[in-house]
Structures are given as C-alpha cells and as structure tokens.
Amino acid sequence: MVFTGKKETDKVYTRYTGYPGGQRFQTPAELRKRNGGVEKMLRHAVKGMLPKGPLGRSLLNNLYIYEGTEHPHAAQQPKTIDINQYK
C-alpha cells in the first residue's frame, strides 16, 4: 500500500478494546510493523466503500487478500458440449 502526502504518519486508525479507557490509536507506519497490519488497512479501506448493514458485512466476508501474485484460485476451464450426442 502506498499513501500520498503525510498520510503515513498523520492518518490514524482507531480501535476499541472493549474495556474502559481502551481506545487505541495507530498510524499506518505502526500498523505496517505488526503481523497482518497491511491486510487490516486494506480491509478497512474496502469496508468504507461497501454499503452499510448486513449486505456490506456479508460482502466483506467474500474478500480474500493474498500477499504477492500467487493465489490458490484457478481460472475456469470451460468444456465444449456436443448437444447432438444427447438426441
């Protein structure tokens, strides 16, 4: 992920632990150092573009993020069907 301008240090991601006083703030530079931090930033960006509510939450479950160009999803391999053999 590439940020323009000063977003790498000025942008702040906020999360809440669930405990009193548990609000935590992190910049993208701090998130990059954490394991899975880049994935969290991408997921947060995509979530903001999706519709709010149950539909958006279910669509977010369909998002798969892989590091690099390799992934386990293969392209479809269509086969021709001769309909004359079924007559």
mmCIF file of C-alpha atoms in Angstrom, residues 5-82:
data_model
loop_
_atom_site.group_PDB
_atom_site.id
_atom_site.type_symbol
_atom_site.label_atom_id
_atom_site.label_comp_id
_atom_site.label_asym_id
_atom_site.label_seq_id
_atom_site.Cartn_x
_atom_site.Cartn_y
_atom_site.Cartn_z
ATOM 1 C CA GLY A 5 1.446 13.121 1.285
ATOM 2 C CA LYS A 6 1.791 12.845 5.061
ATOM 3 C CA LYS A 7 -0.850 10.137 5.475
ATOM 4 C CA GLU A 8 1.774 7.587 6.506
ATOM 5 C CA THR A 9 2.358 9.493 9.769
ATOM 6 C CA ASP A 10 -0.733 11.726 10.155
ATOM 7 C CA LYS A 11 -3.583 9.281 9.392
ATOM 8 C CA VAL A 12 -4.872 7.481 12.494
ATOM 9 C CA TYR A 13 -6.710 4.156 12.735
ATOM 10 C CA THR A 14 -8.839 3.875 15.879
ATOM 11 C CA ARG A 15 -9.985 0.683 17.595
ATOM 12 C CA TYR A 16 -11.623 -0.023 20.911
ATOM 13 C CA THR A 17 -10.679 -2.944 23.174
ATOM 14 C CA GLY A 18 -14.000 -3.099 24.998
ATOM 15 C CA TYR A 19 -12.601 -2.010 28.355
ATOM 16 C CA PRO A 20 -12.922 1.436 29.963
ATOM 17 C CA GLY A 21 -10.170 3.650 28.590
ATOM 18 C CA GLY A 22 -9.419 1.037 25.953
ATOM 19 C CA GLN A 23 -9.359 3.273 22.888
ATOM 20 C CA ARG A 24 -6.192 2.592 20.869
ATOM 21 C CA PHE A 25 -4.718 4.667 18.039
ATOM 22 C CA GLN A 26 -2.239 3.563 15.374
ATOM 23 C CA THR A 27 -0.725 5.197 12.320
ATOM 24 C CA PRO A 28 -0.190 3.276 9.072
ATOM 25 C CA ALA A 29 3.564 3.225 9.785
ATOM 26 C CA GLU A 30 2.921 1.454 13.106
ATOM 27 C CA LEU A 31 0.409 -0.940 11.529
ATOM 28 C CA ARG A 32 2.899 -1.999 8.831
ATOM 29 C CA LYS A 33 5.222 -3.331 11.528
ATOM 30 C CA ARG A 34 2.514 -5.564 13.002
ATOM 31 C CA ASN A 35 1.745 -9.004 11.644
ATOM 32 C CA GLY A 36 -1.308 -8.664 9.357
ATOM 33 C CA GLY A 37 -1.313 -4.875 9.596
ATOM 34 C CA VAL A 38 -1.349 -4.231 5.857
ATOM 35 C CA GLU A 39 -4.292 -6.606 5.495
ATOM 36 C CA LYS A 40 -6.180 -4.670 8.183
ATOM 37 C CA MET A 41 -5.567 -1.388 6.362
ATOM 38 C CA LEU A 42 -6.814 -2.846 3.061
ATOM 39 C CA ARG A 43 -9.864 -4.393 4.725
ATOM 40 C CA HIS A 44 -10.659 -1.045 6.407
ATOM 41 C CA ALA A 45 -10.419 0.787 3.058
ATOM 42 C CA VAL A 46 -12.699 -1.692 1.276
ATOM 43 C CA LYS A 47 -15.185 -1.702 4.167
ATOM 44 C CA GLY A 48 -15.606 2.051 3.800
ATOM 45 C CA MET A 49 -16.621 1.606 0.150
ATOM 46 C CA LEU A 50 -19.236 -1.078 0.815
ATOM 47 C CA PRO A 51 -22.876 -0.465 1.782
ATOM 48 C CA LYS A 52 -23.550 -0.242 5.495
ATOM 49 C CA GLY A 53 -25.620 -3.001 7.113
ATOM 50 C CA PRO A 54 -25.969 -6.758 6.699
ATOM 51 C CA LEU A 55 -25.312 -6.705 2.936
ATOM 52 C CA GLY A 56 -21.984 -4.903 3.317
ATOM 53 C CA ARG A 57 -20.877 -7.191 6.122
ATOM 54 C CA SER A 58 -21.658 -10.274 4.063
ATOM 55 C CA LEU A 59 -19.833 -8.836 1.048
ATOM 56 C CA LEU A 60 -16.764 -8.167 3.181
ATOM 57 C CA ASN A 61 -16.642 -11.876 4.029
ATOM 58 C CA ASN A 62 -16.065 -12.550 0.302
ATOM 59 C CA LEU A 63 -12.842 -10.505 0.293
ATOM 60 C CA TYR A 64 -9.652 -12.559 0.152
ATOM 61 C CA ILE A 65 -6.303 -10.767 0.448
ATOM 62 C CA TYR A 66 -3.112 -12.526 -0.612
ATOM 63 C CA GLU A 67 0.447 -11.281 -0.377
ATOM 64 C CA GLY A 68 2.173 -11.340 -3.743
ATOM 65 C CA THR A 69 0.796 -12.546 -7.068
ATOM 66 C CA GLU A 70 0.214 -16.225 -6.244
ATOM 67 C CA HIS A 71 -3.202 -17.419 -5.058
ATOM 68 C CA PRO A 72 -4.991 -20.788 -4.875
ATOM 69 C CA HIS A 73 -7.909 -19.788 -7.110
ATOM 70 C CA ALA A 74 -7.720 -21.285 -10.573
ATOM 71 C CA ALA A 75 -9.431 -19.880 -13.640
ATOM 72 C CA GLN A 76 -12.462 -21.651 -15.020
ATOM 73 C CA GLN A 77 -11.800 -24.393 -17.545
ATOM 74 C CA PRO A 78 -14.899 -24.497 -19.773
ATOM 75 C CA LYS A 79 -15.555 -27.636 -21.797
ATOM 76 C CA THR A 80 -17.450 -27.814 -25.062
ATOM 77 C CA ILE A 81 -20.597 -29.900 -25.003
ATOM 78 C CA ASP A 82 -21.901 -31.521 -28.165
#
